[in-house]
Short mmCIF file of C-alpha atoms and ligand atoms in Angstrom, two decimals:
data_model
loop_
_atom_site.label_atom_id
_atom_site.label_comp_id
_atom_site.label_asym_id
_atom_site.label_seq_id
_atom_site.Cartn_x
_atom_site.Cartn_y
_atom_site.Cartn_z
CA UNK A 164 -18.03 0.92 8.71
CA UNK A 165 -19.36 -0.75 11.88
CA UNK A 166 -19.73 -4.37 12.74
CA UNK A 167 -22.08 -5.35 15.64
CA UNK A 168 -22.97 -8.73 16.97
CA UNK A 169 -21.94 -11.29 19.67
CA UNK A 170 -18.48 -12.86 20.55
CA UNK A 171 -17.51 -15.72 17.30
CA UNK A 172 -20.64 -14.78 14.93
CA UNK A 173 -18.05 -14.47 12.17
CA UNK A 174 -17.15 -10.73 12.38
CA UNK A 175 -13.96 -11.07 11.62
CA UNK A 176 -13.73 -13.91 9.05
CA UNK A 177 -16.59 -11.48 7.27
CA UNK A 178 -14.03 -8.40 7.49
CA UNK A 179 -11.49 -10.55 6.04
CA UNK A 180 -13.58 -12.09 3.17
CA UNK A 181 -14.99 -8.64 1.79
CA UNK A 182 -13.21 -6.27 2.98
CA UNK A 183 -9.21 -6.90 3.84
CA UNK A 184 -8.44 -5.43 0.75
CA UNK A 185 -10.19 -2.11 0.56
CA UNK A 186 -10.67 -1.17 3.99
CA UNK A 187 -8.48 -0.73 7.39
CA UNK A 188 -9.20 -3.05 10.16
CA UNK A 189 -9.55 -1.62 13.98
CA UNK A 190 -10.18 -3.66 16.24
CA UNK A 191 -9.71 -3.62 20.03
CA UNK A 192 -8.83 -7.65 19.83
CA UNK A 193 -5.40 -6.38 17.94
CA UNK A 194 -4.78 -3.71 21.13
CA UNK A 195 -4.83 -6.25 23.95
CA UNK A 196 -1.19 -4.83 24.86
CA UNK A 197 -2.68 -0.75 25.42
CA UNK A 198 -3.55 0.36 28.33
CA UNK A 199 -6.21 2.39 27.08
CA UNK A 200 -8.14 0.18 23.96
CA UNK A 201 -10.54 2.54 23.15
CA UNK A 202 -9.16 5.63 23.15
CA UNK A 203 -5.91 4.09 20.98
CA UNK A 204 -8.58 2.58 18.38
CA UNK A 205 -10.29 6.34 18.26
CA UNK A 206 -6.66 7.41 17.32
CA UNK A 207 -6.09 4.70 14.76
CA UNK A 208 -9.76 5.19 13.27
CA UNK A 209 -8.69 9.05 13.55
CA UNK A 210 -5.52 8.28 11.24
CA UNK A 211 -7.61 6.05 8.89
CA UNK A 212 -10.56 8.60 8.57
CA UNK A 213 -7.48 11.55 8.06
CA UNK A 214 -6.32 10.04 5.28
CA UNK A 215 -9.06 9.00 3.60
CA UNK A 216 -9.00 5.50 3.68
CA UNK A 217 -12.03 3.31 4.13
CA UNK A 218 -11.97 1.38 7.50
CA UNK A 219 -13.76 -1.27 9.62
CA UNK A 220 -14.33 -1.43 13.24
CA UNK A 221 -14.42 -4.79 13.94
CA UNK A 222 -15.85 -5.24 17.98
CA UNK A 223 -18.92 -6.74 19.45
CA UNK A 224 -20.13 -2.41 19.14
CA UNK A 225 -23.12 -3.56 21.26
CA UNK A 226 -24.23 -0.77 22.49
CA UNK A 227 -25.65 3.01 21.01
CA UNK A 228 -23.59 4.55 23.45
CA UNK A 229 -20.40 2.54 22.63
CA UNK A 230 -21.13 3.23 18.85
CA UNK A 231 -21.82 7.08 19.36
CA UNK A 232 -18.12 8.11 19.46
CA UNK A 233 -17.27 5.79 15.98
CA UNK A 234 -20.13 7.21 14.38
CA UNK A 235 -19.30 11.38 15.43
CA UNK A 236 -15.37 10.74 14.41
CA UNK A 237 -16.63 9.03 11.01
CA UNK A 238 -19.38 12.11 10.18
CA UNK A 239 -17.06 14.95 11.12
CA UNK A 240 -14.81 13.55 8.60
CA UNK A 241 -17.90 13.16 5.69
CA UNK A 242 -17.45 9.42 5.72
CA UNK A 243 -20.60 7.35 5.05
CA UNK A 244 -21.33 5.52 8.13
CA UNK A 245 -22.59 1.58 6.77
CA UNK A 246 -23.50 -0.65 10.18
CA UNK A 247 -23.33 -4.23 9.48
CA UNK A 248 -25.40 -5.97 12.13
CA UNK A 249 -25.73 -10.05 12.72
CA UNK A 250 -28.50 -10.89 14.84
CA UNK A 251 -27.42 -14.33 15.58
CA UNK A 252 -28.77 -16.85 18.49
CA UNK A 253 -26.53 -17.24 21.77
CA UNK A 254 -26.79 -20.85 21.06
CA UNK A 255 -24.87 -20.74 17.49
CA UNK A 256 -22.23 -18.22 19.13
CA UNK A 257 -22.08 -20.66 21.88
CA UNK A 258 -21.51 -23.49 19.77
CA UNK A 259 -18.89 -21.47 17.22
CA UNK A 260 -17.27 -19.83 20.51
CA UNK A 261 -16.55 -23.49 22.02
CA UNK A 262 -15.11 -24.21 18.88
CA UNK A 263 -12.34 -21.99 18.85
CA UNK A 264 -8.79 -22.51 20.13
CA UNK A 265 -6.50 -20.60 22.02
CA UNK A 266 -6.89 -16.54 22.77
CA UNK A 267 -9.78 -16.78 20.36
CA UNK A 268 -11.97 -18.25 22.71
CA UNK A 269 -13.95 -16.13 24.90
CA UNK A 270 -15.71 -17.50 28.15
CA UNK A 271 -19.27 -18.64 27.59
CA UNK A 272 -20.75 -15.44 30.27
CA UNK A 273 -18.98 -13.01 28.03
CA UNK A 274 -21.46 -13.86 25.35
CA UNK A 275 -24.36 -13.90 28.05
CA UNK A 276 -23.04 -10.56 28.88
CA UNK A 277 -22.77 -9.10 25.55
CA UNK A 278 -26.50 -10.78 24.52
CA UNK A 279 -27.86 -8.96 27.81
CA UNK A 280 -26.46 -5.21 26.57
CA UNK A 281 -26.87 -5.75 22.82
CA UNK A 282 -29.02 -2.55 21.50
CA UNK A 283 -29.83 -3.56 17.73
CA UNK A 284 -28.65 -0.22 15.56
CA UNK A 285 -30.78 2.55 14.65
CA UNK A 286 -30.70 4.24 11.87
CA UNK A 287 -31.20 7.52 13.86
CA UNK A 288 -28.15 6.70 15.44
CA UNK A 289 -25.84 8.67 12.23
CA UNK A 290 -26.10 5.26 10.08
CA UNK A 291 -26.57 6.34 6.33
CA UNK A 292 -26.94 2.63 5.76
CA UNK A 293 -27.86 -0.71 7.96
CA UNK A 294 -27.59 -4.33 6.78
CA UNK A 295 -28.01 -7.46 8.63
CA UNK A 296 -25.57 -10.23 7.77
CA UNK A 297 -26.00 -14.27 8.84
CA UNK A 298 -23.63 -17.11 8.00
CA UNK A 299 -25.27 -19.55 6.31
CA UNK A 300 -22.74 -22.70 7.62
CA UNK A 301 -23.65 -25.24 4.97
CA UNK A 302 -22.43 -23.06 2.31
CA UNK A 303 -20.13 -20.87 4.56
CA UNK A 304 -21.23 -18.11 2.96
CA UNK A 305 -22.25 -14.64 4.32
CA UNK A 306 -25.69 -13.46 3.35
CA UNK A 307 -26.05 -9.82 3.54
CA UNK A 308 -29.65 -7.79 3.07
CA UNK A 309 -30.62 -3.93 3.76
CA UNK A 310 -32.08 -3.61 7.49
CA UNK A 311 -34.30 -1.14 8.23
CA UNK A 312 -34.95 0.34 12.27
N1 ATP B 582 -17.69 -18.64 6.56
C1 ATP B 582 -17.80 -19.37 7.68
N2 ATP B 582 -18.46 -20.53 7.68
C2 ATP B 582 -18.61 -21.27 8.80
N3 ATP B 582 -18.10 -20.93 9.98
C3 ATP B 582 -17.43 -19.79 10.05
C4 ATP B 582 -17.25 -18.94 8.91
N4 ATP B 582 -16.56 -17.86 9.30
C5 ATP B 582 -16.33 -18.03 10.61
N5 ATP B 582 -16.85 -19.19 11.06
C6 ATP B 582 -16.79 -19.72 12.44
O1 ATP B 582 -17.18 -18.72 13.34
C7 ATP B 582 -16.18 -18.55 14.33
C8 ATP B 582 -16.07 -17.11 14.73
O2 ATP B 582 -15.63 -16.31 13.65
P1 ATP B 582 -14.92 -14.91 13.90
O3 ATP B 582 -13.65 -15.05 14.64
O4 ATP B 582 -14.87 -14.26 12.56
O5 ATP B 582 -16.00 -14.19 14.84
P2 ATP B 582 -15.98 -12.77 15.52
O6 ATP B 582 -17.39 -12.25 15.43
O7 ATP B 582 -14.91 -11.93 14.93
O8 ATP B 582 -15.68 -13.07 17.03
P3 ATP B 582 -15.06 -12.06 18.16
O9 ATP B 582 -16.11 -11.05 18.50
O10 ATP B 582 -14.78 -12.96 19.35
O11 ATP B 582 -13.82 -11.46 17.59
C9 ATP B 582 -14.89 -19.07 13.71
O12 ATP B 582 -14.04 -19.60 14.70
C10 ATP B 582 -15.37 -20.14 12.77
O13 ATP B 582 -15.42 -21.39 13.42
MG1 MG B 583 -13.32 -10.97 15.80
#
């Protein structure tokens, strides 16, 4: 399973709320301390996918290109590749980004950045499913419906 979206548009918190207890979490955030992140989250998806245990891949995956390798590694191993995409306004990542503490906290060009690259996902990309999710705040809750490219 894929998550793709901007910096602070609830990725995580979403992984943690449905998924935490069924699924693995990768994440480059959790590999700040390897020299090379993507290559040592390929290996830990690798392991995951190996033993046949569902698993997340919780980073901004803008990009087809970044997305391609995650996608091949999950369909040589006949796992059903679901992408979870949240198509949410630079201004509410903005405002959520500025609102975090700490490490958290990314600078305000890296979701610029990340807005300029972002390629919505394709279903001919090797997605067997596609769903958009949006937090709606005053409830908190995560809305989730099929998405269709
Ligand atoms: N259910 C919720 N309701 C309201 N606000 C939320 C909810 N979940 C998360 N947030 C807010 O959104 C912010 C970002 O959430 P989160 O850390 O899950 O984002 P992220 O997409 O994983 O970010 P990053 O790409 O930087 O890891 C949180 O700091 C929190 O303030
Ligand atoms: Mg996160």
């Amino acid at each position: 399973m894929i998550l793709i979206g901007l910096p602070a548009v609830g990725k995580t918190s979403f992984y943690r709320e449905r998924f935490a207890g069924t699924h693995d979490h990768v994440s480059k955030d959790r590999l700040r301390h390897s020299r090379r992140p993507s290559r040592r989250q390929e290996q830990l998806l690798l392991e995951s996918l190996s033993s046949g245990r569902s698993v997340v891949v919780d980073n901004t995956n803008a990009t087809a290109q970044v997305r391609a390798p995650l996608i091949a590694l999950a369909r040589a191993h006949g796992a059903e590749v679901v992408g979870y995409y949240f198509p949410t306004e630079p201004a509410d990542a903005l405002r959520r980004n500025r609102a975090r503490e700490g490490r958290e906290r990314v600078p305000d060009v890296a979701i610029f950045a990340i807005r300029k690259q972002l390629q919505p996902p394709k279903a001919a990309e090797g997605f067997d499913r596609l769903f958009t999710v949006r937090l709606d705040e005053p409830t908190r809750a995560f809305v989730v419906e099929p998405y269709s490219s």
